Short mmCIF file of C-alpha atoms and ligand atoms in Angstrom, two decimals:
data_model
loop_
_atom_site.label_atom_id
_atom_site.label_comp_id
_atom_site.label_asym_id
_atom_site.label_seq_id
_atom_site.Cartn_x
_atom_site.Cartn_y
_atom_site.Cartn_z
CA MET A 1 -0.11 0.60 -0.07
CA LYS A 2 1.52 3.25 -0.78
CA THR A 3 1.09 6.82 1.40
CA GLU A 4 0.08 9.97 -0.46
CA HIS A 5 3.25 10.97 -1.48
CA GLU A 6 4.23 7.62 -2.95
CA VAL A 7 1.35 8.09 -5.15
CA PHE A 8 3.70 9.28 -8.22
CA GLY A 9 7.38 8.45 -6.73
CA GLY A 10 8.25 12.05 -5.07
CA PRO A 11 6.86 14.06 -3.10
CA PRO A 12 6.03 17.40 -5.27
CA GLY A 13 9.09 19.58 -7.40
CA THR A 14 10.62 15.31 -8.18
CA SER A 15 11.99 16.03 -12.46
CA TYR A 16 9.22 14.40 -14.05
CA ASP A 17 10.38 11.00 -14.71
CA VAL A 18 7.38 9.47 -16.76
CA ALA A 19 9.21 5.79 -16.89
CA ARG A 20 8.13 6.01 -13.22
CA TRP A 21 5.30 7.29 -13.23
CA ARG A 22 4.14 4.99 -15.63
CA ASP A 23 5.19 2.44 -13.05
CA ASP A 24 2.67 3.04 -10.94
CA PHE A 25 -0.28 1.62 -14.11
CA PRO A 26 -0.78 -1.93 -13.68
CA ILE A 27 -2.75 -1.97 -17.10
CA LEU A 28 0.53 -0.53 -19.14
CA ARG A 29 2.56 -3.18 -18.38
CA GLU A 30 -0.61 -5.20 -20.89
CA ARG A 31 0.12 -6.85 -24.17
CA VAL A 32 -2.26 -7.04 -26.73
CA HIS A 33 -1.82 -8.90 -29.47
CA GLY A 34 2.03 -9.93 -28.43
CA LYS A 35 2.88 -6.31 -28.47
CA ALA A 36 3.19 -3.69 -25.84
CA LEU A 37 0.00 -1.79 -24.99
CA VAL A 38 0.27 1.98 -26.67
CA TYR A 39 -3.11 3.01 -25.27
CA PHE A 40 -4.07 6.55 -26.77
CA ASP A 41 -8.02 7.02 -25.55
CA ASN A 42 -7.32 8.15 -23.17
CA ALA A 43 -10.35 11.10 -23.74
CA ALA A 44 -12.81 8.01 -24.00
CA THR A 45 -11.48 6.66 -20.83
CA THR A 46 -8.07 7.18 -18.19
CA HIS A 47 -6.61 3.62 -16.94
CA LYS A 48 -6.02 3.79 -12.55
CA PRO A 49 -3.13 3.27 -10.67
CA GLN A 50 -2.44 1.41 -8.72
CA ALA A 51 -3.21 3.81 -5.33
CA VAL A 52 -6.89 3.95 -6.51
CA LEU A 53 -6.60 0.33 -7.01
CA ASP A 54 -5.32 -0.39 -3.93
CA ALA A 55 -7.97 2.42 -1.82
CA GLU A 56 -11.01 1.50 -3.54
CA ALA A 57 -10.30 -2.48 -2.11
CA ARG A 58 -8.97 -1.27 1.21
CA TYR A 59 -12.34 0.72 1.83
CA TYR A 60 -14.47 -3.34 0.68
CA ALA A 61 -12.10 -5.27 2.12
CA HIS A 62 -12.02 -2.94 5.48
CA ASP A 63 -14.61 0.18 5.82
CA ASN A 64 -17.32 -1.09 3.63
CA ALA A 65 -21.06 1.04 5.16
CA ASN A 66 -23.29 3.58 4.00
CA VAL A 67 -21.55 7.12 3.98
CA HIS A 68 -23.89 9.59 7.58
CA ARG A 69 -26.22 6.79 8.50
CA GLY A 70 -24.86 4.86 10.87
CA VAL A 71 -23.31 5.21 14.25
CA HIS A 72 -21.54 2.40 13.74
CA THR A 73 -17.21 2.27 13.51
CA LEU A 74 -17.52 1.03 9.47
CA SER A 75 -20.15 3.38 8.86
CA GLN A 76 -17.57 6.61 10.49
CA ARG A 77 -14.51 4.85 9.00
CA ALA A 78 -16.26 5.11 5.25
CA THR A 79 -17.97 8.80 6.25
CA ASP A 80 -14.01 9.87 7.28
CA ALA A 81 -12.87 8.28 3.62
CA PHE A 82 -15.79 9.84 1.21
CA GLU A 83 -15.37 13.66 3.38
CA SER A 84 -12.04 13.15 3.09
CA ALA A 85 -12.05 13.55 -0.32
CA ARG A 86 -14.71 15.75 -1.10
CA ALA A 87 -12.33 17.88 0.96
CA LYS A 88 -9.61 17.13 -1.95
CA VAL A 89 -11.67 18.40 -4.24
CA GLN A 90 -12.18 21.61 -3.32
CA HIS A 91 -8.81 21.46 -2.52
CA PHE A 92 -8.16 20.59 -6.70
CA VAL A 93 -10.11 23.33 -7.57
CA ASN A 94 -8.98 26.01 -4.91
CA ALA A 95 -13.02 25.97 -3.60
CA GLU A 96 -12.36 25.31 -0.38
CA ALA A 97 -10.15 28.43 0.92
CA VAL A 98 -13.25 31.13 0.68
CA ASP A 99 -16.00 28.74 2.55
CA ALA A 100 -13.78 27.99 5.26
CA TYR A 101 -13.56 31.88 5.87
CA GLU A 102 -17.58 31.62 5.84
CA LYS A 103 -17.96 29.87 8.45
CA LEU A 104 -15.77 31.25 10.39
CA LEU A 105 -17.89 34.61 10.39
CA GLY A 106 -19.81 34.22 13.41
CA PRO A 107 -22.94 36.35 15.35
CA HIS A 108 -19.13 37.20 17.29
CA THR A 109 -16.90 38.48 14.65
CA ARG A 110 -16.49 42.38 16.14
CA LEU A 111 -13.48 43.05 13.05
CA VAL A 112 -12.94 41.13 10.07
CA ALA A 113 -8.96 41.82 9.69
CA VAL A 114 -6.83 40.87 6.76
CA THR A 115 -3.65 41.77 4.46
CA HIS A 116 -4.63 42.80 0.04
CA LEU A 117 -1.09 40.73 -0.63
CA SER A 118 0.53 38.51 1.60
CA ASN A 119 4.17 39.86 2.54
CA ALA A 120 6.35 36.12 3.14
CA LEU A 121 3.76 34.45 0.02
CA GLY A 122 3.06 37.57 -2.63
CA SER A 123 -0.70 35.96 -2.82
CA ILE A 124 -3.27 38.67 -3.55
CA VAL A 125 -5.84 37.75 -1.29
CA PRO A 126 -9.14 37.90 -2.93
CA VAL A 127 -10.09 40.87 -0.59
CA LYS A 128 -13.54 41.96 -2.11
CA ARG A 129 -15.62 38.89 -1.66
CA VAL A 130 -13.49 38.60 2.21
CA ILE A 131 -15.33 42.47 2.44
CA ASP A 132 -18.70 41.55 0.97
CA LEU A 133 -18.79 38.50 3.20
CA ALA A 134 -18.43 40.69 6.09
CA ARG A 135 -20.68 43.28 4.73
CA ALA A 136 -23.59 39.90 4.10
CA LYS A 137 -22.92 40.09 7.66
CA ASN A 138 -22.52 44.15 8.88
CA VAL A 139 -19.35 43.14 10.29
CA PRO A 140 -16.34 46.02 10.25
CA THR A 141 -13.66 45.46 7.83
CA LEU A 142 -10.13 46.46 7.70
CA ILE A 143 -7.37 45.42 4.70
CA ASP A 144 -4.19 46.08 5.25
CA GLY A 145 -2.65 47.03 2.69
CA ALA A 146 1.06 48.24 3.49
CA GLN A 147 2.00 45.07 0.42
CA ALA A 148 -0.62 46.30 -1.61
CA VAL A 149 -0.33 49.76 -3.15
CA SER A 150 3.12 49.83 -4.28
CA HIS A 151 2.12 47.00 -6.52
CA LEU A 152 -1.90 47.61 -7.96
CA ALA A 153 -4.03 49.45 -7.78
CA VAL A 154 -6.60 50.16 -5.05
CA ASP A 155 -10.06 52.43 -5.25
CA VAL A 156 -11.22 51.47 -1.96
CA ARG A 157 -14.99 52.74 -3.17
CA ALA A 158 -14.89 49.84 -4.86
CA LEU A 159 -13.83 47.41 -2.39
CA ASP A 160 -16.37 49.07 -0.22
CA CYS A 161 -14.64 48.35 2.71
CA ASP A 162 -14.65 50.32 5.92
CA PHE A 163 -10.24 51.13 6.82
CA TYR A 164 -7.65 50.55 4.69
CA ALA A 165 -4.40 51.37 6.41
CA PHE A 166 -0.60 50.97 4.25
CA SER A 167 2.66 52.27 5.57
CA SER A 168 4.41 55.10 4.12
CA HIS A 169 8.39 53.89 3.35
CA LYS A 170 6.54 50.58 1.51
CA ILE A 171 5.92 52.66 -1.00
CA PHE A 172 8.61 55.08 -1.91
CA GLY A 173 7.93 57.88 0.72
CA PRO A 174 10.02 58.25 4.68
CA THR A 175 9.52 55.82 7.60
CA GLY A 176 7.68 56.38 10.73
CA ILE A 177 3.96 57.56 9.21
CA GLY A 178 0.94 55.90 6.79
CA ALA A 179 -2.21 56.25 6.59
CA LEU A 180 -5.77 54.50 7.21
CA TYR A 181 -8.36 55.44 5.43
CA GLY A 182 -11.59 54.45 7.40
CA LYS A 183 -15.67 55.22 6.14
CA ALA A 184 -16.69 58.60 6.97
CA ALA A 185 -19.55 57.42 9.43
CA ARG A 186 -17.21 54.82 11.26
CA LEU A 187 -14.35 57.90 12.36
CA LYS A 188 -17.45 59.96 13.67
CA ALA A 189 -18.79 57.67 15.40
CA MET A 190 -15.34 56.87 17.10
CA PRO A 191 -13.80 58.31 20.27
CA PRO A 192 -10.42 59.96 20.11
CA TYR A 193 -7.77 57.28 20.66
CA GLN A 194 -4.94 60.52 21.93
CA GLY A 195 -4.99 63.30 23.64
CA GLY A 196 -2.98 65.96 22.51
CA GLY A 197 -3.08 69.37 20.11
CA ASP A 198 -5.64 70.13 16.79
CA MET A 199 -7.67 66.89 18.48
CA ILE A 200 -9.79 69.65 20.87
CA ARG A 201 -12.61 71.91 18.95
CA ALA A 202 -14.37 73.79 22.59
CA VAL A 203 -13.14 72.28 26.05
CA THR A 204 -14.92 74.19 28.90
CA PHE A 205 -15.31 71.91 32.72
CA GLU A 206 -18.54 70.81 31.75
CA LYS A 207 -17.86 69.05 28.34
CA THR A 208 -15.02 68.75 25.22
CA GLU A 209 -16.19 69.26 22.39
CA TYR A 210 -13.71 67.20 20.10
CA ASN A 211 -12.85 68.23 16.09
CA GLU A 212 -14.30 67.05 13.45
CA ILE A 213 -12.20 64.54 11.35
CA PRO A 214 -9.39 63.75 10.79
CA TYR A 215 -8.03 66.28 13.47
CA LYS A 216 -9.78 64.41 16.15
CA PHE A 217 -7.60 61.30 15.35
CA GLU A 218 -4.12 63.58 14.35
CA ALA A 219 -3.53 65.01 18.45
CA GLY A 220 -0.28 66.87 18.64
CA THR A 221 2.70 68.06 16.18
CA PRO A 222 2.45 65.71 12.92
CA ASN A 223 5.43 64.63 11.36
CA ILE A 224 4.95 67.09 8.90
CA ALA A 225 7.96 66.57 7.10
CA GLY A 226 7.70 62.82 6.20
CA ALA A 227 3.87 63.98 5.27
CA ILE A 228 5.25 65.80 2.80
CA GLY A 229 7.68 63.33 1.67
CA PHE A 230 4.58 61.46 1.35
CA GLY A 231 2.68 63.00 -0.37
CA VAL A 232 5.68 63.13 -3.50
CA ALA A 233 6.05 59.75 -3.15
CA LEU A 234 2.53 58.80 -4.33
CA ASP A 235 2.90 61.66 -6.85
CA CYS A 236 5.82 59.37 -8.07
CA VAL A 237 3.94 56.83 -8.23
CA SER A 238 1.27 58.34 -9.98
CA ALA A 239 2.92 59.02 -12.91
CA ILE A 240 4.14 55.89 -13.83
CA GLY A 241 1.20 54.58 -12.88
CA LEU A 242 0.52 51.14 -11.46
CA ASP A 243 -1.21 49.05 -14.45
CA ALA A 244 2.63 50.32 -16.07
CA ILE A 245 3.67 48.91 -12.51
CA GLY A 246 1.98 46.08 -12.01
CA ASN A 247 3.26 44.76 -16.18
CA HIS A 248 6.69 45.37 -15.38
CA GLU A 249 6.77 43.55 -11.60
CA ARG A 250 4.70 40.71 -13.41
CA ASP A 251 7.08 40.46 -16.06
CA LEU A 252 9.92 40.48 -13.65
CA LEU A 253 8.23 37.68 -11.07
CA ALA A 254 7.73 35.40 -14.36
CA TYR A 255 10.36 35.50 -15.12
CA ALA A 256 12.50 35.05 -12.22
CA THR A 257 10.27 32.53 -10.80
CA ARG A 258 10.69 31.05 -13.83
CA GLU A 259 14.29 31.17 -13.68
CA VAL A 260 15.25 29.71 -9.78
CA SER A 261 12.20 26.58 -10.71
CA CYS A 262 15.00 24.42 -12.31
CA ILE A 263 17.64 24.97 -9.35
CA PRO A 264 18.12 21.42 -7.61
CA GLY A 265 16.17 21.48 -4.36
CA LEU A 266 14.50 24.77 -4.80
CA ARG A 267 11.39 24.91 -3.57
CA ILE A 268 8.92 28.16 -3.65
CA ILE A 269 7.20 29.10 -0.84
CA GLY A 270 3.78 31.09 -2.48
CA THR A 271 2.49 29.66 -5.66
CA ALA A 272 -1.71 31.81 -5.98
CA GLN A 273 -2.17 31.96 -9.03
CA GLU A 274 -2.87 35.65 -8.21
CA LYS A 275 0.45 37.20 -6.76
CA ALA A 276 2.41 39.99 -7.31
CA SER A 277 6.68 40.88 -6.69
CA ILE A 278 7.74 38.19 -3.73
CA LEU A 279 9.64 35.23 -4.24
CA SER A 280 9.79 33.03 -1.28
CA PHE A 281 11.60 29.98 -1.18
CA THR A 282 14.19 27.19 0.44
CA LEU A 283 17.13 25.82 -0.74
CA ASP A 284 16.81 22.13 0.50
CA GLY A 285 19.38 21.77 3.47
CA VAL A 286 20.45 25.62 3.60
CA HIS A 287 19.24 27.84 5.92
CA PRO A 288 17.54 31.08 4.83
CA HIS A 289 20.10 33.23 6.80
CA ASP A 290 22.34 30.96 4.92
CA ILE A 291 21.33 32.04 1.53
CA GLY A 292 20.56 35.81 2.60
CA THR A 293 24.14 36.16 3.81
CA ILE A 294 26.12 34.84 0.85
CA LEU A 295 23.91 36.55 -1.23
CA ASP A 296 25.13 39.22 0.33
CA ARG A 297 28.74 39.01 -0.98
CA GLU A 298 27.73 39.33 -4.50
CA GLY A 299 25.27 42.29 -3.36
CA ILE A 300 21.87 40.85 -3.65
CA ALA A 301 19.86 42.06 -0.61
CA ILE A 302 17.01 40.06 0.50
CA ARG A 303 15.23 39.24 3.50
CA ALA A 304 15.29 35.71 5.33
CA GLY A 305 13.68 34.25 8.40
CA HIS A 306 9.60 33.90 9.24
CA HIS A 307 8.56 38.04 7.78
CA CYS A 308 6.80 38.47 10.77
CA ALA A 309 4.43 35.35 9.31
CA MET A 310 5.20 32.09 11.79
CA PRO A 311 1.89 30.22 11.02
CA VAL A 312 2.92 30.70 7.70
CA MET A 313 5.78 29.52 7.57
CA GLN A 314 4.01 26.48 9.85
CA LYS A 315 1.24 25.91 7.61
CA PHE A 316 3.88 25.12 4.66
CA GLY A 317 5.86 22.76 7.47
CA ILE A 318 9.02 25.76 8.00
CA THR A 319 10.17 28.00 10.16
CA GLY A 320 11.74 30.34 7.50
CA THR A 321 12.24 31.28 3.94
CA ALA A 322 15.00 33.29 1.68
CA ARG A 323 12.29 36.23 -0.12
CA ALA A 324 13.72 38.62 -2.80
CA SER A 325 10.99 41.14 -3.04
CA PHE A 326 10.24 43.64 -5.72
CA ALA A 327 9.22 47.01 -6.49
CA PHE A 328 9.08 48.90 -10.44
CA TYR A 329 12.80 50.19 -10.05
CA ASN A 330 14.32 46.58 -10.52
CA THR A 331 15.12 44.81 -14.13
CA ARG A 332 15.93 41.21 -15.73
CA GLU A 333 19.48 41.45 -15.28
CA GLU A 334 19.33 42.24 -11.67
CA VAL A 335 17.08 38.93 -11.44
CA ASP A 336 19.63 36.69 -13.49
CA LYS A 337 22.35 37.96 -10.65
CA LEU A 338 19.80 36.67 -8.11
CA VAL A 339 19.51 33.77 -9.94
CA ALA A 340 23.41 33.53 -10.24
CA GLY A 341 23.36 33.95 -6.64
CA ILE A 342 21.48 31.23 -5.56
CA HIS A 343 23.54 28.23 -7.59
CA GLN A 344 26.44 29.57 -6.31
CA VAL A 345 25.20 28.75 -2.85
CA ARG A 346 23.62 25.72 -4.10
CA ARG A 347 27.23 24.57 -5.03
CA MET A 348 28.64 25.96 -1.92
CA PHE A 349 26.41 23.46 0.01
CA ARG A 350 26.02 20.75 -2.52
C1 PLP B 1 5.53 46.35 6.83
C2 PLP B 1 3.76 45.67 7.20
C3 PLP B 1 3.51 45.99 8.13
C4 PLP B 1 4.02 47.26 9.07
O1 PLP B 1 3.91 48.05 8.31
P1 PLP B 1 5.24 49.25 9.59
O2 PLP B 1 5.23 50.87 8.72
O3 PLP B 1 6.44 48.57 8.87
O4 PLP B 1 4.54 49.22 10.28
C5 PLP B 1 2.16 46.03 7.70
N1 PLP B 1 1.59 44.92 7.00
C6 PLP B 1 2.61 44.01 6.61
C7 PLP B 1 1.80 43.67 5.79
C8 PLP B 1 3.71 44.53 5.83
O5 PLP B 1 4.43 44.46 4.59
#
């Protein structure tokens, strides 16, 4: 009996070995009129690998019972196996994630906070769907756009989120400042969280009247120079245009993905269909920090570690990744240097 990983001779990433995979189909060893079978009628029906034959035989031999009916052991085993097949189908067509979130949305949900673009994986989260489902249950939404705004054109009104936050320093502006968009009705209903100059309209011993939004939330002397720099950074990005930036970065990411995919032992972490500008990877037998250190000697700066996303790392069964993240000023030539650098790491750890 084969385990799941053995079904096709190895874990994902193993190179395409047709002979090994044919081995799993006993019927392909069949001879017809004394000749080796050449089966080209796969459109009519396909052959079944040994693992499929074994699973069916095992069910009839050990677990056979009707599903969802009985409380007895066989019925429970049959139900578990049947339902686990449903989960595999959902996963196969990427249908299961959306549902899991819907189940989490309950009467006790106070806020849905979700990232727009994962800093660890590069996955673009379908936030519109997330927001629509929350809205249907009257739950306010907060989107973390720290990674998204420099790669995607963001329209908070089209998204219809309640809050959208992003940092200036990730979009070519100064550190220490960022922006929080909020729907006016939400912000008006919220009390100030800090006291200081500018947030008060009138004060008497009887009562305090707060300033209107946004000043109510901007107590004290602000980071004036930072705000001005932040604004100019947004001008720069708008002058190039996020559509043009998106196209350039998509090309870079596709190119880099293709180039690193042939490096032996390299595993890309984060392979969502919709992704942007982040190439996270591990290299068999090499700690991500060592990758970072060796690349640094070649003048190549990447990030190594868990990227403040430990649960994500846990889900992939790793402690960290090496992460190259691209911006509109990066080039294919730089990607070539990265790829050469990773090859060098590979050689050093062979
Ligand atoms: C960088 C980052 C933050 C934190 O922003 P800072 O301004 O650096 O504190 C939050 N969320 C995501 C997705 C980020 O990439």
